[in-house]
Amino acid sequence: MRDFLPAEVKAREKVLSTVRGVFESYGFAPLETPAIERLEILQGKYGEEGDRLIFKIAQRGARATEEADLALRYDLTVPLARVVAEYGDRTGRIFKRYQVAPVWRADRPGRGRYREFYQCDVDVVGPEFGLADAETILVLTDALAALGLKGFEVRLNSRKVLRGLIESYGIDPARETDVLVALDKFDKIGEAGVAEELRERGLAAATPLLAGVSGPEDELRHRLGTSEVGRSGLDEVDRLIDLAGPLVSDGAVAFSPVLARGLSYYTGPIFEVYVEGSTSAISSGGRYDGLVGMFAGRSIPAVGGSLGIERIIPLVSRPEEGVVSPARVFLAVWDAAARPDALATASALRAAGIPTEVYLGGERMGEQLGYASSRGIPYAVLRGPKEQEQGVVTLRDLQTREQTAVPEGDLVAVLRDRLSTP
């Protein structure tokens, strides 16, 4: 878990504001959910490893010996499913939502990973497979493009393809989750590592499947021809490539049979997005037609995706050094007698929509101006005895150090003009 100093917060807000703008351009609406959910809401939705990493907490000062009955949210998708089941009459038949919020994992994270981090999700609840899946991929890649990233590689697979392979290799369907959890680590530990994990799980008979997912695509397609669910999954993959592929700016959508995605709630197409310079996925998602139904008691299809915002921000934004002020104007305080006038002038500028900071210390003028410059404020307003006699203020450009005498009544107009000029 981390602290974010002001410059880092501003850099993060700039990235998230850009992302939100793209999401809303597609018609996605914002949703907020509580940080804490009932434990029963979260458990059993993420698979073996996910359930183990839920941050469990006890409510209302329960004794340490009592079992936890609440938990910090693990992701933003399961809370969405609960919301749709609870407020379906208000969310409508098709619900397009986005959410940007922290989630928590009770993990021992490696370098660059955290127990508390932000997720940035879009989801469409209601439509069957097709346009919604394509639009989910497009809105995420458009958001990445708006941040200046390029060279997209969208890797696409389907849980139905993987289920068809499990069927065609004669693997016990009851062990599907074990196979997928191991296969999800393919890009981290390689084929040999996954084979070893399968053997440790008592699934040595499943190791030939690894050659199938990493071998020639035509051989894999031929093998899936014997499986109805496998053929259905391939059809969805091909249709999604046709729908989204031509519209992904500066990138491509391609079939990746080795892609598994570890979360257990996926039911159909799944994807991960890579960009130039990234060694791991910075966006991912898929279709989860059974999850909302766990809460609603009826089948409700859904698809969604997430931006790995903590991985993306270092790629696109470097915070400025030091503390950056949101103010655009700095009010210097000449002496103790000038404090009321400085406060009044600052109030007038703020009322005119100009963010203004008044100096709150007691140093000399040079130190005040140095303070303002160090905080990145572009202009300073000075009003000493001489200016008061003449009915003017001195406007100082803190970058060029040029000073201009401005009539008091013209200060707002002059500042608006200068601040609107690039």
PDB file of N, CA and C in Angstrom, residues 210-299:
ATOM      1  N   LEU A 210      -0.688 -29.090 -23.407  1.00  0.00           N
ATOM      2  CA  LEU A 210       0.209 -27.940 -23.551  1.00  0.00           C
ATOM      3  C   LEU A 210       0.794 -27.868 -24.952  1.00  0.00           C
ATOM      4  N   ALA A 211       1.102 -29.026 -25.511  1.00  0.00           N
ATOM      5  CA  ALA A 211       1.597 -29.048 -26.886  1.00  0.00           C
ATOM      6  C   ALA A 211       0.498 -28.607 -27.848  1.00  0.00           C
ATOM      7  N   GLY A 212      -0.754 -28.912 -27.491  1.00  0.00           N
ATOM      8  CA  GLY A 212      -1.859 -28.508 -28.343  1.00  0.00           C
ATOM      9  C   GLY A 212      -2.053 -27.006 -28.391  1.00  0.00           C
ATOM     10  N   VAL A 213      -1.970 -26.322 -27.219  1.00  0.00           N
ATOM     11  CA  VAL A 213      -2.217 -24.882 -27.200  1.00  0.00           C
ATOM     12  C   VAL A 213      -1.027 -24.082 -27.712  1.00  0.00           C
ATOM     13  N   SER A 214       0.170 -24.672 -27.674  1.00  0.00           N
ATOM     14  CA  SER A 214       1.356 -23.931 -28.118  1.00  0.00           C
ATOM     15  C   SER A 214       1.839 -24.367 -29.503  1.00  0.00           C
ATOM     16  N   GLY A 215       1.170 -25.363 -30.094  1.00  0.00           N
ATOM     17  CA  GLY A 215       1.582 -25.871 -31.396  1.00  0.00           C
ATOM     18  C   GLY A 215       0.905 -25.150 -32.547  1.00  0.00           C
ATOM     19  N   PRO A 216       0.989 -25.719 -33.762  1.00  0.00           N
ATOM     20  CA  PRO A 216       0.384 -25.100 -34.952  1.00  0.00           C
ATOM     21  C   PRO A 216      -1.121 -24.918 -34.783  1.00  0.00           C
ATOM     22  N   GLU A 217      -1.606 -23.762 -35.205  1.00  0.00           N
ATOM     23  CA  GLU A 217      -3.022 -23.440 -35.022  1.00  0.00           C
ATOM     24  C   GLU A 217      -3.919 -24.358 -35.843  1.00  0.00           C
ATOM     25  N   ASP A 218      -3.459 -24.749 -37.052  1.00  0.00           N
ATOM     26  CA  ASP A 218      -4.323 -25.592 -37.876  1.00  0.00           C
ATOM     27  C   ASP A 218      -4.545 -26.958 -37.235  1.00  0.00           C
ATOM     28  N   GLU A 219      -3.525 -27.479 -36.542  1.00  0.00           N
ATOM     29  CA  GLU A 219      -3.692 -28.755 -35.851  1.00  0.00           C
ATOM     30  C   GLU A 219      -4.680 -28.619 -34.690  1.00  0.00           C
ATOM     31  N   LEU A 220      -4.598 -27.493 -33.967  1.00  0.00           N
ATOM     32  CA  LEU A 220      -5.514 -27.263 -32.863  1.00  0.00           C
ATOM     33  C   LEU A 220      -6.954 -27.163 -33.369  1.00  0.00           C
ATOM     34  N   ARG A 221      -7.143 -26.417 -34.466  1.00  0.00           N
ATOM     35  CA  ARG A 221      -8.487 -26.284 -35.024  1.00  0.00           C
ATOM     36  C   ARG A 221      -9.036 -27.636 -35.487  1.00  0.00           C
ATOM     37  N   HIS A 222      -8.169 -28.455 -36.037  1.00  0.00           N
ATOM     38  CA  HIS A 222      -8.602 -29.783 -36.470  1.00  0.00           C
ATOM     39  C   HIS A 222      -9.049 -30.619 -35.268  1.00  0.00           C
ATOM     40  N   ARG A 223      -8.287 -30.554 -34.179  1.00  0.00           N
ATOM     41  CA  ARG A 223      -8.642 -31.312 -32.989  1.00  0.00           C
ATOM     42  C   ARG A 223      -9.972 -30.832 -32.409  1.00  0.00           C
ATOM     43  N   LEU A 224     -10.184 -29.507 -32.408  1.00  0.00           N
ATOM     44  CA  LEU A 224     -11.421 -28.971 -31.850  1.00  0.00           C
ATOM     45  C   LEU A 224     -12.642 -29.314 -32.705  1.00  0.00           C
ATOM     46  N   GLY A 225     -12.422 -29.752 -33.919  1.00  0.00           N
ATOM     47  CA  GLY A 225     -13.542 -30.133 -34.769  1.00  0.00           C
ATOM     48  C   GLY A 225     -14.355 -31.272 -34.211  1.00  0.00           C
ATOM     49  N   THR A 226     -13.789 -32.015 -33.279  1.00  0.00           N
ATOM     50  CA  THR A 226     -14.506 -33.140 -32.676  1.00  0.00           C
ATOM     51  C   THR A 226     -15.332 -32.724 -31.465  1.00  0.00           C
ATOM     52  N   SER A 227     -15.233 -31.450 -31.060  1.00  0.00           N
ATOM     53  CA  SER A 227     -15.920 -30.972 -29.856  1.00  0.00           C
ATOM     54  C   SER A 227     -16.913 -29.877 -30.217  1.00  0.00           C
ATOM     55  N   GLU A 228     -18.168 -30.064 -29.867  1.00  0.00           N
ATOM     56  CA  GLU A 228     -19.182 -29.049 -30.171  1.00  0.00           C
ATOM     57  C   GLU A 228     -18.901 -27.741 -29.442  1.00  0.00           C
ATOM     58  N   VAL A 229     -18.530 -27.828 -28.144  1.00  0.00           N
ATOM     59  CA  VAL A 229     -18.257 -26.611 -27.392  1.00  0.00           C
ATOM     60  C   VAL A 229     -16.994 -25.938 -27.917  1.00  0.00           C
ATOM     61  N   GLY A 230     -16.026 -26.749 -28.338  1.00  0.00           N
ATOM     62  CA  GLY A 230     -14.794 -26.198 -28.895  1.00  0.00           C
ATOM     63  C   GLY A 230     -15.046 -25.456 -30.196  1.00  0.00           C
ATOM     64  N   ARG A 231     -15.883 -26.025 -31.061  1.00  0.00           N
ATOM     65  CA  ARG A 231     -16.222 -25.354 -32.323  1.00  0.00           C
ATOM     66  C   ARG A 231     -16.957 -24.045 -32.061  1.00  0.00           C
ATOM     67  N   SER A 232     -17.844 -24.058 -31.071  1.00  0.00           N
ATOM     68  CA  SER A 232     -18.570 -22.842 -30.717  1.00  0.00           C
ATOM     69  C   SER A 232     -17.612 -21.748 -30.239  1.00  0.00           C
ATOM     70  N   GLY A 233     -16.628 -22.153 -29.437  1.00  0.00           N
ATOM     71  CA  GLY A 233     -15.644 -21.182 -28.963  1.00  0.00           C
ATOM     72  C   GLY A 233     -14.818 -20.602 -30.093  1.00  0.00           C
ATOM     73  N   LEU A 234     -14.399 -21.458 -31.044  1.00  0.00           N
ATOM     74  CA  LEU A 234     -13.634 -20.974 -32.200  1.00  0.00           C
ATOM     75  C   LEU A 234     -14.459 -20.009 -33.043  1.00  0.00           C
ATOM     76  N   ASP A 235     -15.736 -20.295 -33.182  1.00  0.00           N
ATOM     77  CA  ASP A 235     -16.608 -19.414 -33.953  1.00  0.00           C
ATOM     78  C   ASP A 235     -16.686 -18.036 -33.306  1.00  0.00           C
ATOM     79  N   GLU A 236     -16.789 -17.988 -31.968  1.00  0.00           N
ATOM     80  CA  GLU A 236     -16.836 -16.712 -31.267  1.00  0.00           C
ATOM     81  C   GLU A 236     -15.517 -15.949 -31.433  1.00  0.00           C
ATOM     82  N   VAL A 237     -14.412 -16.637 -31.329  1.00  0.00           N
ATOM     83  CA  VAL A 237     -13.105 -16.002 -31.515  1.00  0.00           C
ATOM     84  C   VAL A 237     -13.004 -15.385 -32.909  1.00  0.00           C
ATOM     85  N   ASP A 238     -13.366 -16.163 -33.925  1.00  0.00           N
ATOM     86  CA  ASP A 238     -13.255 -15.670 -35.299  1.00  0.00           C
ATOM     87  C   ASP A 238     -14.186 -14.482 -35.550  1.00  0.00           C
ATOM     88  N   ARG A 239     -15.408 -14.548 -35.015  1.00  0.00           N
ATOM     89  CA  ARG A 239     -16.345 -13.442 -35.206  1.00  0.00           C
ATOM     90  C   ARG A 239     -15.862 -12.177 -34.505  1.00  0.00           C
ATOM     91  N   LEU A 240     -15.274 -12.335 -33.349  1.00  0.00           N
ATOM     92  CA  LEU A 240     -14.788 -11.176 -32.603  1.00  0.00           C
ATOM     93  C   LEU A 240     -13.579 -10.547 -33.289  1.00  0.00           C
ATOM     94  N   ILE A 241     -12.725 -11.372 -33.872  1.00  0.00           N
ATOM     95  CA  ILE A 241     -11.601 -10.841 -34.649  1.00  0.00           C
ATOM     96  C   ILE A 241     -12.123 -10.037 -35.832  1.00  0.00           C
ATOM     97  N   ASP A 242     -13.160 -10.554 -36.504  1.00  0.00           N
ATOM     98  CA  ASP A 242     -13.740  -9.836 -37.647  1.00  0.00           C
ATOM     99  C   ASP A 242     -14.387  -8.516 -37.224  1.00  0.00           C
ATOM    100  N   LEU A 243     -15.038  -8.502 -36.045  1.00  0.00           N
ATOM    101  CA  LEU A 243     -15.728  -7.301 -35.585  1.00  0.00           C
ATOM    102  C   LEU A 243     -14.771  -6.232 -35.083  1.00  0.00           C
ATOM    103  N   ALA A 244     -13.851  -6.618 -34.215  1.00  0.00           N
ATOM    104  CA  ALA A 244     -13.002  -5.635 -33.538  1.00  0.00           C
ATOM    105  C   ALA A 244     -11.674  -5.399 -34.255  1.00  0.00           C
ATOM    106  N   GLY A 245     -11.155  -6.439 -34.901  1.00  0.00           N
ATOM    107  CA  GLY A 245      -9.827  -6.342 -35.498  1.00  0.00           C
ATOM    108  C   GLY A 245      -9.606  -5.137 -36.383  1.00  0.00           C
ATOM    109  N   PRO A 246     -10.487  -4.858 -37.366  1.00  0.00           N
ATOM    110  CA  PRO A 246     -10.245  -3.731 -38.267  1.00  0.00           C
ATOM    111  C   PRO A 246     -10.314  -2.364 -37.592  1.00  0.00           C
ATOM    112  N   LEU A 247     -10.899  -2.292 -36.389  1.00  0.00           N
ATOM    113  CA  LEU A 247     -11.120  -0.996 -35.745  1.00  0.00           C
ATOM    114  C   LEU A 247     -10.154  -0.704 -34.601  1.00  0.00           C
ATOM    115  N   VAL A 248      -9.302  -1.655 -34.254  1.00  0.00           N
ATOM    116  CA  VAL A 248      -8.299  -1.405 -33.214  1.00  0.00           C
ATOM    117  C   VAL A 248      -7.205  -0.532 -33.812  1.00  0.00           C
ATOM    118  N   SER A 249      -7.086   0.679 -33.306  1.00  0.00           N
ATOM    119  CA  SER A 249      -6.108   1.617 -33.868  1.00  0.00           C
ATOM    120  C   SER A 249      -4.691   1.150 -33.548  1.00  0.00           C
ATOM    121  N   ASP A 250      -3.852   1.127 -34.582  1.00  0.00           N
ATOM    122  CA  ASP A 250      -2.438   0.797 -34.435  1.00  0.00           C
ATOM    123  C   ASP A 250      -2.229  -0.522 -33.696  1.00  0.00           C
ATOM    124  N   GLY A 251      -2.893  -1.574 -34.158  1.00  0.00           N
ATOM    125  CA  GLY A 251      -2.713  -2.856 -33.507  1.00  0.00           C
ATOM    126  C   GLY A 251      -3.479  -3.948 -34.201  1.00  0.00           C
ATOM    127  N   ALA A 252      -3.498  -5.115 -33.567  1.00  0.00           N
ATOM    128  CA  ALA A 252      -4.149  -6.273 -34.167  1.00  0.00           C
ATOM    129  C   ALA A 252      -4.791  -7.124 -33.091  1.00  0.00           C
ATOM    130  N   VAL A 253      -5.833  -7.851 -33.469  1.00  0.00           N
ATOM    131  CA  VAL A 253      -6.502  -8.819 -32.599  1.00  0.00           C
ATOM    132  C   VAL A 253      -6.192 -10.196 -33.155  1.00  0.00           C
ATOM    133  N   ALA A 254      -5.642 -11.078 -32.322  1.00  0.00           N
ATOM    134  CA  ALA A 254      -5.205 -12.381 -32.814  1.00  0.00           C
ATOM    135  C   ALA A 254      -5.582 -13.490 -31.833  1.00  0.00           C
ATOM    136  N   PHE A 255      -5.839 -14.672 -32.363  1.00  0.00           N
ATOM    137  CA  PHE A 255      -6.154 -15.854 -31.577  1.00  0.00           C
ATOM    138  C   PHE A 255      -4.921 -16.299 -30.810  1.00  0.00           C
ATOM    139  N   SER A 256      -5.068 -16.520 -29.492  1.00  0.00           N
ATOM    140  CA  SER A 256      -3.966 -16.969 -28.642  1.00  0.00           C
ATOM    141  C   SER A 256      -4.440 -18.150 -27.806  1.00  0.00           C
ATOM    142  N   PRO A 257      -4.295 -19.383 -28.314  1.00  0.00           N
ATOM    143  CA  PRO A 257      -4.845 -20.562 -27.627  1.00  0.00           C
ATOM    144  C   PRO A 257      -4.302 -20.779 -26.225  1.00  0.00           C
ATOM    145  N   VAL A 258      -3.117 -20.253 -25.921  1.00  0.00           N
ATOM    146  CA  VAL A 258      -2.518 -20.480 -24.614  1.00  0.00           C
ATOM    147  C   VAL A 258      -3.118 -19.580 -23.538  1.00  0.00           C
ATOM    148  N   LEU A 259      -3.866 -18.552 -23.941  1.00  0.00           N
ATOM    149  CA  LEU A 259      -4.456 -17.622 -22.977  1.00  0.00           C
ATOM    150  C   LEU A 259      -5.561 -18.312 -22.184  1.00  0.00           C
ATOM    151  N   ALA A 260      -5.518 -18.202 -20.844  1.00  0.00           N
ATOM    152  CA  ALA A 260      -6.501 -18.902 -20.011  1.00  0.00           C
ATOM    153  C   ALA A 260      -7.270 -17.973 -19.076  1.00  0.00           C
ATOM    154  N   ARG A 261      -6.632 -16.937 -18.510  1.00  0.00           N
ATOM    155  CA  ARG A 261      -7.244 -16.065 -17.500  1.00  0.00           C
ATOM    156  C   ARG A 261      -7.669 -16.890 -16.285  1.00  0.00           C
ATOM    157  N   GLY A 262      -7.140 -16.576 -15.118  1.00  0.00           N
ATOM    158  CA  GLY A 262      -7.310 -17.420 -13.950  1.00  0.00           C
ATOM    159  C   GLY A 262      -8.657 -17.360 -13.264  1.00  0.00           C
ATOM    160  N   LEU A 263      -9.379 -16.238 -13.364  1.00  0.00           N
ATOM    161  CA  LEU A 263     -10.633 -16.117 -12.621  1.00  0.00           C
ATOM    162  C   LEU A 263     -11.658 -17.129 -13.117  1.00  0.00           C
ATOM    163  N   SER A 264     -12.361 -17.734 -12.173  1.00  0.00           N
ATOM    164  CA  SER A 264     -13.236 -18.858 -12.528  1.00  0.00           C
ATOM    165  C   SER A 264     -14.560 -18.430 -13.137  1.00  0.00           C
ATOM    166  N   TYR A 265     -14.915 -17.128 -13.073  1.00  0.00           N
ATOM    167  CA  TYR A 265     -16.255 -16.765 -13.549  1.00  0.00           C
ATOM    168  C   TYR A 265     -16.353 -16.552 -15.050  1.00  0.00           C
ATOM    169  N   TYR A 266     -15.237 -16.605 -15.787  1.00  0.00           N
ATOM    170  CA  TYR A 266     -15.312 -16.424 -17.245  1.00  0.00           C
ATOM    171  C   TYR A 266     -15.987 -17.629 -17.899  1.00  0.00           C
ATOM    172  N   THR A 267     -16.802 -17.348 -18.932  1.00  0.00           N
ATOM    173  CA  THR A 267     -17.560 -18.414 -19.588  1.00  0.00           C
ATOM    174  C   THR A 267     -17.348 -18.476 -21.095  1.00  0.00           C
ATOM    175  N   GLY A 268     -16.846 -17.413 -21.713  1.00  0.00           N
ATOM    176  CA  GLY A 268     -16.715 -17.359 -23.168  1.00  0.00           C
ATOM    177  C   GLY A 268     -15.425 -16.701 -23.593  1.00  0.00           C
ATOM    178  N   PRO A 269     -15.486 -15.753 -24.559  1.00  0.00           N
ATOM    179  CA  PRO A 269     -14.266 -15.094 -25.018  1.00  0.00           C
ATOM    180  C   PRO A 269     -13.528 -14.396 -23.874  1.00  0.00           C
ATOM    181  N   ILE A 270     -12.214 -14.493 -23.881  1.00  0.00           N
ATOM    182  CA  ILE A 270     -11.340 -13.816 -22.922  1.00  0.00           C
ATOM    183  C   ILE A 270     -10.230 -13.141 -23.712  1.00  0.00           C
ATOM    184  N   PHE A 271      -9.663 -12.071 -23.164  1.00  0.00           N
ATOM    185  CA  PHE A 271      -8.627 -11.355 -23.903  1.00  0.00           C
ATOM    186  C   PHE A 271      -7.634 -10.690 -22.958  1.00  0.00           C
ATOM    187  N   GLU A 272      -6.458 -10.395 -23.488  1.00  0.00           N
ATOM    188  CA  GLU A 272      -5.449  -9.577 -22.825  1.00  0.00           C
ATOM    189  C   GLU A 272      -4.858  -8.641 -23.859  1.00  0.00           C
ATOM    190  N   VAL A 273      -4.469  -7.441 -23.411  1.00  0.00           N
ATOM    191  CA  VAL A 273      -3.914  -6.440 -24.318  1.00  0.00           C
ATOM    192  C   VAL A 273      -2.477  -6.129 -23.900  1.00  0.00           C
ATOM    193  N   TYR A 274      -1.599  -6.178 -24.866  1.00  0.00           N
ATOM    194  CA  TYR A 274      -0.190  -5.813 -24.685  1.00  0.00           C
ATOM    195  C   TYR A 274       0.111  -4.613 -25.583  1.00  0.00           C
ATOM    196  N   VAL A 275       1.089  -3.799 -25.170  1.00  0.00           N
ATOM    197  CA  VAL A 275       1.512  -2.678 -26.001  1.00  0.00           C
ATOM    198  C   VAL A 275       3.023  -2.698 -26.129  1.00  0.00           C
ATOM    199  N   GLU A 276       3.531  -1.895 -27.062  1.00  0.00           N
ATOM    200  CA  GLU A 276       4.974  -1.800 -27.248  1.00  0.00           C
ATOM    201  C   GLU A 276       5.639  -1.417 -25.932  1.00  0.00           C
ATOM    202  N   GLY A 277       6.651  -2.171 -25.569  1.00  0.00           N
ATOM    203  CA  GLY A 277       7.390  -1.861 -24.347  1.00  0.00           C
ATOM    204  C   GLY A 277       6.875  -2.547 -23.099  1.00  0.00           C
ATOM    205  N   SER A 278       5.738  -3.246 -23.171  1.00  0.00           N
ATOM    206  CA  SER A 278       5.203  -3.935 -21.991  1.00  0.00           C
ATOM    207  C   SER A 278       5.531  -5.418 -22.077  1.00  0.00           C
ATOM    208  N   THR A 279       5.951  -5.977 -20.949  1.00  0.00           N
ATOM    209  CA  THR A 279       6.266  -7.405 -20.897  1.00  0.00           C
ATOM    210  C   THR A 279       5.110  -8.208 -20.315  1.00  0.00           C
ATOM    211  N   SER A 280       4.098  -7.523 -19.844  1.00  0.00           N
ATOM    212  CA  SER A 280       2.910  -8.201 -19.323  1.00  0.00           C
ATOM    213  C   SER A 280       1.673  -7.440 -19.778  1.00  0.00           C
ATOM    214  N   ALA A 281       0.529  -8.072 -19.657  1.00  0.00           N
ATOM    215  CA  ALA A 281      -0.714  -7.460 -20.118  1.00  0.00           C
ATOM    216  C   ALA A 281      -1.029  -6.206 -19.307  1.00  0.00           C
ATOM    217  N   ILE A 282      -1.531  -5.160 -19.978  1.00  0.00           N
ATOM    218  CA  ILE A 282      -1.941  -3.947 -19.279  1.00  0.00           C
ATOM    219  C   ILE A 282      -3.464  -3.759 -19.353  1.00  0.00           C
ATOM    220  N   SER A 283      -4.156  -4.715 -19.942  1.00  0.00           N
ATOM    221  CA  SER A 283      -5.617  -4.700 -19.979  1.00  0.00           C
ATOM    222  C   SER A 283      -6.091  -6.127 -20.217  1.00  0.00           C
ATOM    223  N   SER A 284      -7.261  -6.438 -19.698  1.00  0.00           N
ATOM    224  CA  SER A 284      -7.762  -7.807 -19.854  1.00  0.00           C
ATOM    225  C   SER A 284      -9.260  -7.827 -19.581  1.00  0.00           C
ATOM    226  N   GLY A 285      -9.874  -8.960 -19.889  1.00  0.00           N
ATOM    227  CA  GLY A 285     -11.298  -9.100 -19.619  1.00  0.00           C
ATOM    228  C   GLY A 285     -11.880 -10.302 -20.312  1.00  0.00           C
ATOM    229  N   GLY A 286     -13.220 -10.324 -20.383  1.00  0.00           N
ATOM    230  CA  GLY A 286     -13.883 -11.442 -21.031  1.00  0.00           C
ATOM    231  C   GLY A 286     -15.358 -11.491 -20.684  1.00  0.00           C
ATOM    232  N   ARG A 287     -16.002 -12.534 -21.178  1.00  0.00           N
ATOM    233  CA  ARG A 287     -17.443 -12.719 -20.968  1.00  0.00           C
ATOM    234  C   ARG A 287     -17.662 -13.616 -19.754  1.00  0.00           C
ATOM    235  N   TYR A 288     -18.655 -13.216 -18.932  1.00  0.00           N
ATOM    236  CA  TYR A 288     -18.963 -13.975 -17.708  1.00  0.00           C
ATOM    237  C   TYR A 288     -20.481 -14.093 -17.561  1.00  0.00           C
ATOM    238  N   ASP A 289     -21.063 -14.946 -18.362  1.00  0.00           N
ATOM    239  CA  ASP A 289     -22.529 -15.047 -18.440  1.00  0.00           C
ATOM    240  C   ASP A 289     -23.186 -15.654 -17.207  1.00  0.00           C
ATOM    241  N   GLY A 290     -22.430 -16.313 -16.345  1.00  0.00           N
ATOM    242  CA  GLY A 290     -23.056 -16.955 -15.191  1.00  0.00           C
ATOM    243  C   GLY A 290     -22.981 -16.181 -13.898  1.00  0.00           C
ATOM    244  N   LEU A 291     -22.148 -15.136 -13.847  1.00  0.00           N
ATOM    245  CA  LEU A 291     -21.883 -14.484 -12.567  1.00  0.00           C
ATOM    246  C   LEU A 291     -23.086 -13.720 -12.033  1.00  0.00           C
ATOM    247  N   VAL A 292     -23.705 -12.872 -12.855  1.00  0.00           N
ATOM    248  CA  VAL A 292     -24.833 -12.072 -12.373  1.00  0.00           C
ATOM    249  C   VAL A 292     -25.975 -12.981 -11.934  1.00  0.00           C
ATOM    250  N   GLY A 293     -26.153 -14.092 -12.650  1.00  0.00           N
ATOM    251  CA  GLY A 293     -27.208 -15.027 -12.305  1.00  0.00           C
ATOM    252  C   GLY A 293     -27.054 -15.640 -10.929  1.00  0.00           C
ATOM    253  N   MET A 294     -25.822 -15.702 -10.383  1.00  0.00           N
ATOM    254  CA  MET A 294     -25.616 -16.216  -9.031  1.00  0.00           C
ATOM    255  C   MET A 294     -26.364 -15.370  -8.005  1.00  0.00           C
ATOM    256  N   PHE A 295     -26.527 -14.065  -8.306  1.00  0.00           N
ATOM    257  CA  PHE A 295     -27.214 -13.162  -7.393  1.00  0.00           C
ATOM    258  C   PHE A 295     -28.666 -12.929  -7.811  1.00  0.00           C
ATOM    259  N   ALA A 296     -28.923 -12.937  -9.122  1.00  0.00           N
ATOM    260  CA  ALA A 296     -30.254 -12.593  -9.621  1.00  0.00           C
ATOM    261  C   ALA A 296     -31.196 -13.783  -9.678  1.00  0.00           C
ATOM    262  N   GLY A 297     -30.658 -14.996  -9.649  1.00  0.00           N
ATOM    263  CA  GLY A 297     -31.502 -16.181  -9.731  1.00  0.00           C
ATOM    264  C   GLY A 297     -32.002 -16.479 -11.125  1.00  0.00           C
ATOM    265  N   ARG A 298     -31.461 -15.796 -12.128  1.00  0.00           N
ATOM    266  CA  ARG A 298     -31.812 -16.065 -13.516  1.00  0.00           C
ATOM    267  C   ARG A 298     -30.614 -15.704 -14.384  1.00  0.00           C
ATOM    268  N   SER A 299     -30.572 -16.233 -15.580  1.00  0.00           N
ATOM    269  CA  SER A 299     -29.420 -16.021 -16.458  1.00  0.00           C
ATOM    270  C   SER A 299     -29.407 -14.589 -16.994  1.00  0.00           C
TER     271      SER A 299
END
